[in-house]
Coordinates of C-alpha atoms in Angstrom, one line a residue:
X1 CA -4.1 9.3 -12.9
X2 CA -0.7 9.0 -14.4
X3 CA 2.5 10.1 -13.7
X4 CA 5.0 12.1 -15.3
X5 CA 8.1 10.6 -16.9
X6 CA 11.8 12.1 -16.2
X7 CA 12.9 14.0 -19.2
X8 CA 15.8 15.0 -17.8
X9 CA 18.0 15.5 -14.8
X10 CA 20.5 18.1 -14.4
X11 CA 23.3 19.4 -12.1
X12 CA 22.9 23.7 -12.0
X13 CA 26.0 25.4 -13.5
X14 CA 28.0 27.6 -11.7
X15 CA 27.9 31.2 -13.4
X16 CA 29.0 34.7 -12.7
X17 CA 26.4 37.4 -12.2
X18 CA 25.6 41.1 -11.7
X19 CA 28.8 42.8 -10.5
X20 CA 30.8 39.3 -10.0
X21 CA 28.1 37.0 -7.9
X22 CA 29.2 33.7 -7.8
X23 CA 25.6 31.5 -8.4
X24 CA 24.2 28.1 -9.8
X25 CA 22.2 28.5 -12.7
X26 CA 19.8 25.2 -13.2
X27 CA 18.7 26.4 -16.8
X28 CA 18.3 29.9 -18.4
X29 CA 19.2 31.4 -22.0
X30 CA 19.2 28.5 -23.6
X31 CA 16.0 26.6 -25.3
X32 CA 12.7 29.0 -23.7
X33 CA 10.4 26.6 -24.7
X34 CA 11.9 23.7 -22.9
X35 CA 10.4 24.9 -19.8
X36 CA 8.2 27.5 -21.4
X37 CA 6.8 30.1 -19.2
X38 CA 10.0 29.6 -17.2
X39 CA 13.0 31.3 -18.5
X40 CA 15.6 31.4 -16.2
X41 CA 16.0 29.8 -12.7
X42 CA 19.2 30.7 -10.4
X43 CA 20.9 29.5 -6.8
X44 CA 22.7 31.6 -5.5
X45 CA 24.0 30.3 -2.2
X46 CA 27.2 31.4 -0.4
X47 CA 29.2 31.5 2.8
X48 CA 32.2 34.3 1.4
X49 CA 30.8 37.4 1.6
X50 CA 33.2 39.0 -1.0
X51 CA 31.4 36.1 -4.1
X52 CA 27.9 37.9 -3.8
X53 CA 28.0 41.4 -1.7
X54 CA 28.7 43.6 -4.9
X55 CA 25.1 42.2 -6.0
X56 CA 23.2 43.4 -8.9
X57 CA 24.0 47.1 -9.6
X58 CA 20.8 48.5 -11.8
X59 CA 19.4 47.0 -14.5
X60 CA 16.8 47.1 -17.0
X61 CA 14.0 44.3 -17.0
X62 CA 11.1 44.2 -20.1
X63 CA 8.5 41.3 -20.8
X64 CA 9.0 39.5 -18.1
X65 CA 8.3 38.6 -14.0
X66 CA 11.0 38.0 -12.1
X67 CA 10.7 36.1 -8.5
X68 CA 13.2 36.2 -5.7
X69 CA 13.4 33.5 -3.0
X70 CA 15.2 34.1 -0.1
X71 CA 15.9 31.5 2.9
X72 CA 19.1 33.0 4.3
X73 CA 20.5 37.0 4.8
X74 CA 18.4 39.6 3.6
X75 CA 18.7 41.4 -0.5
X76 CA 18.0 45.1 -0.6
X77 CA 16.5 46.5 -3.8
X78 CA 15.4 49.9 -5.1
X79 CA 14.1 50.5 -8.8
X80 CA 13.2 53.5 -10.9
X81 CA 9.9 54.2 -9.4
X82 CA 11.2 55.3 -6.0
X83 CA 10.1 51.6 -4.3
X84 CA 12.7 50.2 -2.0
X85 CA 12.7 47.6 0.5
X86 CA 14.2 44.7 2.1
X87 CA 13.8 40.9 1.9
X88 CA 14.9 38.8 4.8
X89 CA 14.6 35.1 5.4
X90 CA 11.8 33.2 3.9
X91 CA 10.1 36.6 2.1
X92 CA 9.0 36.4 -1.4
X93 CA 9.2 39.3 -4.0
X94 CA 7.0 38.5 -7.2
X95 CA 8.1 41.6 -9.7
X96 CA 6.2 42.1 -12.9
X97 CA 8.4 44.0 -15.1
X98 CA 6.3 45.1 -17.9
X99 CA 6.8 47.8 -20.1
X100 CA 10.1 48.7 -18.3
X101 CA 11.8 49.4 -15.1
X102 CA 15.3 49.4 -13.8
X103 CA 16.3 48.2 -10.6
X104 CA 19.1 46.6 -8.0
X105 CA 19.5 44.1 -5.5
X106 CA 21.8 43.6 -3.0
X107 CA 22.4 40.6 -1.1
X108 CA 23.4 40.6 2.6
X109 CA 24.9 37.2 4.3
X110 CA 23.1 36.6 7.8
X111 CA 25.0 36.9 11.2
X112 CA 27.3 34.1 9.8
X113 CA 27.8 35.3 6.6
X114 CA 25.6 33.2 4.5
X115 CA 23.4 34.2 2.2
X116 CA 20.7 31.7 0.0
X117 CA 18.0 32.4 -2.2
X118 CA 16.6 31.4 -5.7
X119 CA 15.4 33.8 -8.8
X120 CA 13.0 32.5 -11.1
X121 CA 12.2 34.3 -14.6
X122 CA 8.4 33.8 -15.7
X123 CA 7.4 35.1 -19.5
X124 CA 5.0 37.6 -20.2
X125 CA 2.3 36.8 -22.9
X126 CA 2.1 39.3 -25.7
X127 CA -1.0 40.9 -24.4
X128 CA 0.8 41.4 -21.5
X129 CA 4.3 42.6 -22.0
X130 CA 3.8 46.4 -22.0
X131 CA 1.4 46.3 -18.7
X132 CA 2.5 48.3 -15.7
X133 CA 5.3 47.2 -13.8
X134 CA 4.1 46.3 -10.4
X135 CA 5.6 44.6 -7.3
X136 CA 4.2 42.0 -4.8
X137 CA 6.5 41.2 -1.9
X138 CA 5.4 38.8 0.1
X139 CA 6.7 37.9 4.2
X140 CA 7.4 34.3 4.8
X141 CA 5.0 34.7 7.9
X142 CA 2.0 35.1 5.3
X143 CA 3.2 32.6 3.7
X144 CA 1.0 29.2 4.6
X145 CA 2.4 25.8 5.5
X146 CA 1.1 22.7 5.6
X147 CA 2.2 19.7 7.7
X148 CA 0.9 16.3 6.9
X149 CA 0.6 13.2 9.4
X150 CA 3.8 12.0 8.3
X151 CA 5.8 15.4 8.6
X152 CA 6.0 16.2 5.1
X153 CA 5.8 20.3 5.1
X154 CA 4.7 22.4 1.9
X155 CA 4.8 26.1 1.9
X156 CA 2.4 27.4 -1.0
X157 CA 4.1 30.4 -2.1
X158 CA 1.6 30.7 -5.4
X159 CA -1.0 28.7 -6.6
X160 CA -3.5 26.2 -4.4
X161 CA -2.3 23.2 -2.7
X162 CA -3.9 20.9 0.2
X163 CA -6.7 23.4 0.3
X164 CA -4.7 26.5 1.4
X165 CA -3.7 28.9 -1.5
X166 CA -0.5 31.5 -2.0
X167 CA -0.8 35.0 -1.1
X168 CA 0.8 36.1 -4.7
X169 CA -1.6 36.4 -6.7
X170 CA -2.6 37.8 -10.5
X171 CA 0.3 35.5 -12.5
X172 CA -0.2 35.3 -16.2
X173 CA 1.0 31.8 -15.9
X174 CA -1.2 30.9 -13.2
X175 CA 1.8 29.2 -12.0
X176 CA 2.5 27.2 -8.6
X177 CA 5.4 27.5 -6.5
X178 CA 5.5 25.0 -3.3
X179 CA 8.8 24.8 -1.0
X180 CA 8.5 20.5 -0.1
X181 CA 10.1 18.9 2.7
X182 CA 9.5 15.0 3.0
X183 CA 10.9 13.2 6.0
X184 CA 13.7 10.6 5.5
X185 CA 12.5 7.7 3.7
X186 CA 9.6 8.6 2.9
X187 CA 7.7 8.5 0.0
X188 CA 5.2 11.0 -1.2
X189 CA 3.1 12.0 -4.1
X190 CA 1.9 15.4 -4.9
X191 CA -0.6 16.5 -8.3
X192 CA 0.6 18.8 -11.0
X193 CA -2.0 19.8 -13.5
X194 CA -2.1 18.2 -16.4
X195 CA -1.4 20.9 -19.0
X196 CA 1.3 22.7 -16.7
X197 CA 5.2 22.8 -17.5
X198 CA 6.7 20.8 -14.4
X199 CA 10.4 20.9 -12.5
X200 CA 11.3 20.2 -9.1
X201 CA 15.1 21.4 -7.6
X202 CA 16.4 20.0 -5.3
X203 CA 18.1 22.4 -2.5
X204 CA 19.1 19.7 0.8
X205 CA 19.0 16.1 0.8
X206 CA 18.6 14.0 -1.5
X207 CA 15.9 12.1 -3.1
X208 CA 14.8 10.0 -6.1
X209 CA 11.6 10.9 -8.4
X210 CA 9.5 7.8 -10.3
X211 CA 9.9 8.0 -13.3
X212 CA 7.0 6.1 -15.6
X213 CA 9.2 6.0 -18.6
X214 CA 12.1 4.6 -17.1
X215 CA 12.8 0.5 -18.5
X216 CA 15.3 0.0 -15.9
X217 CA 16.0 1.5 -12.1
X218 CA 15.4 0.6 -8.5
X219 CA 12.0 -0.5 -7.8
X220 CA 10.2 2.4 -5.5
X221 CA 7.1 -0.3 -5.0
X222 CA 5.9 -3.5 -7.4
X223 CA 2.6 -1.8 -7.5
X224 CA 1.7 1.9 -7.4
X225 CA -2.0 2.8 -8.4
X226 CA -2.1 -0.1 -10.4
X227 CA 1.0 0.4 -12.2
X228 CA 4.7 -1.2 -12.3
X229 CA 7.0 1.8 -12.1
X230 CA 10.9 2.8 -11.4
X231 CA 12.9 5.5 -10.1
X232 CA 16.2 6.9 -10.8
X233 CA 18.9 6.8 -8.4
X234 CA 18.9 9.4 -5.6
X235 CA 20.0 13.3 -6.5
X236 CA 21.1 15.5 -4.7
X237 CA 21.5 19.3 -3.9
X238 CA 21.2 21.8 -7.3
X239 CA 19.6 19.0 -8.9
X240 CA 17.3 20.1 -11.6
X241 CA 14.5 17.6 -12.5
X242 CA 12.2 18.0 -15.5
X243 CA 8.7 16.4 -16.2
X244 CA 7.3 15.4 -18.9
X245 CA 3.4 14.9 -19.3
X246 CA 0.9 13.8 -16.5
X247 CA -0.7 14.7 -12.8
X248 CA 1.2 13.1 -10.3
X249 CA 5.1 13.4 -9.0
X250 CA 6.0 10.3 -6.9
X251 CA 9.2 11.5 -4.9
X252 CA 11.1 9.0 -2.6
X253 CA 13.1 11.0 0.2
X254 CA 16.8 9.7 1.2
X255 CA 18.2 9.1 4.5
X256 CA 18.6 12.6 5.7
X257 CA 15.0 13.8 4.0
X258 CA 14.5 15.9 1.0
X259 CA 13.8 19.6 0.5
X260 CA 13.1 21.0 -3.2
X261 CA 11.0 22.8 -5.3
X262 CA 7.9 22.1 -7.1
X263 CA 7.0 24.4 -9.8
X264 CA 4.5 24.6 -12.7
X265 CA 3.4 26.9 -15.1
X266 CA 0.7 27.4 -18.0
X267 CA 2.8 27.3 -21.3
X268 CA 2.1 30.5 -23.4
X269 CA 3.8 29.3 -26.6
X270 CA 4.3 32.5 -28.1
X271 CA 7.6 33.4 -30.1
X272 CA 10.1 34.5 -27.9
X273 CA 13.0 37.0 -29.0
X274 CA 15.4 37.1 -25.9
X275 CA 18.3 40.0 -25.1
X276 CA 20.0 40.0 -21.7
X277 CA 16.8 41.0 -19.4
X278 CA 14.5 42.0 -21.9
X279 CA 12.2 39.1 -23.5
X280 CA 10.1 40.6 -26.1
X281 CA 7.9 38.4 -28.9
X282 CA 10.0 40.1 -32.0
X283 CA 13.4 41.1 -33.0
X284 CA 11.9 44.7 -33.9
X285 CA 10.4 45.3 -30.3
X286 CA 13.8 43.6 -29.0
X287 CA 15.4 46.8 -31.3
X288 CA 12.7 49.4 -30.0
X289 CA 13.3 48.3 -26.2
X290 CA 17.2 48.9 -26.7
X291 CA 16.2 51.9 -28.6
X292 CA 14.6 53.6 -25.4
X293 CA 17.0 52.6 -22.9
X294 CA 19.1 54.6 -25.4
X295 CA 17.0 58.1 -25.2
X296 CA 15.8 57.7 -21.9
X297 CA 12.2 56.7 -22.8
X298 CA 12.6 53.1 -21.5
X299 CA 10.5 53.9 -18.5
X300 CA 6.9 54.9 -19.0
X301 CA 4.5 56.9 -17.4
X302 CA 1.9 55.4 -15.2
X303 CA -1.1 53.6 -17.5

């Protein structure tokens, strides 16, 4: 076993949005193969109505999956298909773009006005970018947790964990996508696939991750597995945290516990040519995508 070293930690941003939401982006438009078959990853958490309720008027998506978290108030969302719906507290919506669609969400705050939730951008592969757009959504009641002897809690949103697996499935990326709580002080370690792509964000508490490549640090333990190994100090909330190589994450929770997520993905390594939210592998079918939006062709018919 080893673990994975710290690239890089990270505070997310705060960006403007849609028709003026006020978000946290942790990474996105930048480097795609940094975190390659993630693109884009986005907070957005507030307690002011007026910073997120004009939302996400329509918009085109190409290329790419697009997955929408919420914890707290509820997002509405139509698209060009004639789908509609409504996510509320703890639901899931895994939406493959593919060849094309447009569509809108609009966040609601809860009975106090909050709202909370996280979008994550997945890649398509080339064989994959013009497939039928589809839609999973998901309710947070089919949703499994897992509580170990010492409280920690894992929800499995995608992928196989502790012997329970997600209930999104069909993900070029064959990514997984866990919601971790770990008690306060303790320490925990969870496995990651060797050849996956690994972050973890931190949303409450605070926590500090080993890191195997680290010279200097506070000393988690004089002896894990075998091996002398140090962690960062604690971060926080909207802390981004980037792995390198390896199969295990050793996370040590604060004082008032720690609650991120964990999420890995197959790279594709496949060129990527990026516009807005359209990800294509060329400049050409970057051109040709704008080009149909243009005549009204952007949408195709069912195949």
């Amino acid at each position: 076993m080893s673990f994975r070293p710290i690239l890089e930690t990270r505070t997310a941003q705060p960006t403007l949005e849609g028709a003026g939401v006020k978000l946290h982006r942790a990474f996105g438009f930048q480097d795609p193969t940094e975190l390659d078959p993630f693109l884009l990853f986005d907070d957005f958490r507030n307690e002011h109505p007026k910073d997120f309720e004009k939302g996400f008027p329509w918009h085109p998506h190409r290329g790419i999956e697009t997955i929408t978290y919420v914890l707290s108030g509820t997002v509405d969302h139509g698209d060009s298909l004639g789908n509609n719906g409504t996510l509320g507290a703890g639901d899931v919506q895994w939406m493959t773009a593919g060849s094309g669609i447009l569509h809108q969400e609009m966040p609601h705050g809860n009975a106090s006005g909050q709202m909370h939730g996280f979008q994550l951008w997945g890649n398509l592969p080339s064989a994959q970018k013009m497939c039928a757009p589809r839609y999973q959504d998901v309710r947070g009641t089919d949703i499994p947790e897992v509580i170990d002897d010492d409280g920690t809690r894992v929800k499995i949103i995608v992928g196989q964990f502790w012997g329970q697996v997600g209930p999104v499935e069909g993900i070029a990326a064959d990514p997984q996508y866990l919601d971790i709580f770990v008690p306060a002080g303790r320490k925990k370690t969870f496995r990651i696939d060797t050849y996956r792509r690994a972050f973890a964000y931190i949303f409450e508490g605070a926590g500090a991750f080993v890191d195997a490549s680290a010279p200097q640090g506070v000393l988690l333990e004089k002896e894990i597995k075998g091996q002398e190994l140090n962690i960062r100090d604690m971060s926080g909330d909207r802390t981004l945290v980037r792995f390198g190589t390896g199969d295990e994450i050793t996370v040590q929770a604060g004082p008032e516990g720690l609650r991120f997520l964990l999420i890995s993905g197959a790279p594709i390594d496949e060129p990527v040519a990026w516009h807005g939210p359209i990800v294509m592998n060329t400049r050409e079918q970057l051109r040709q995508a704008v080009k149909d939006l243009n005549n009204g062709t952007f949408i195709k018919a069912a195949h």
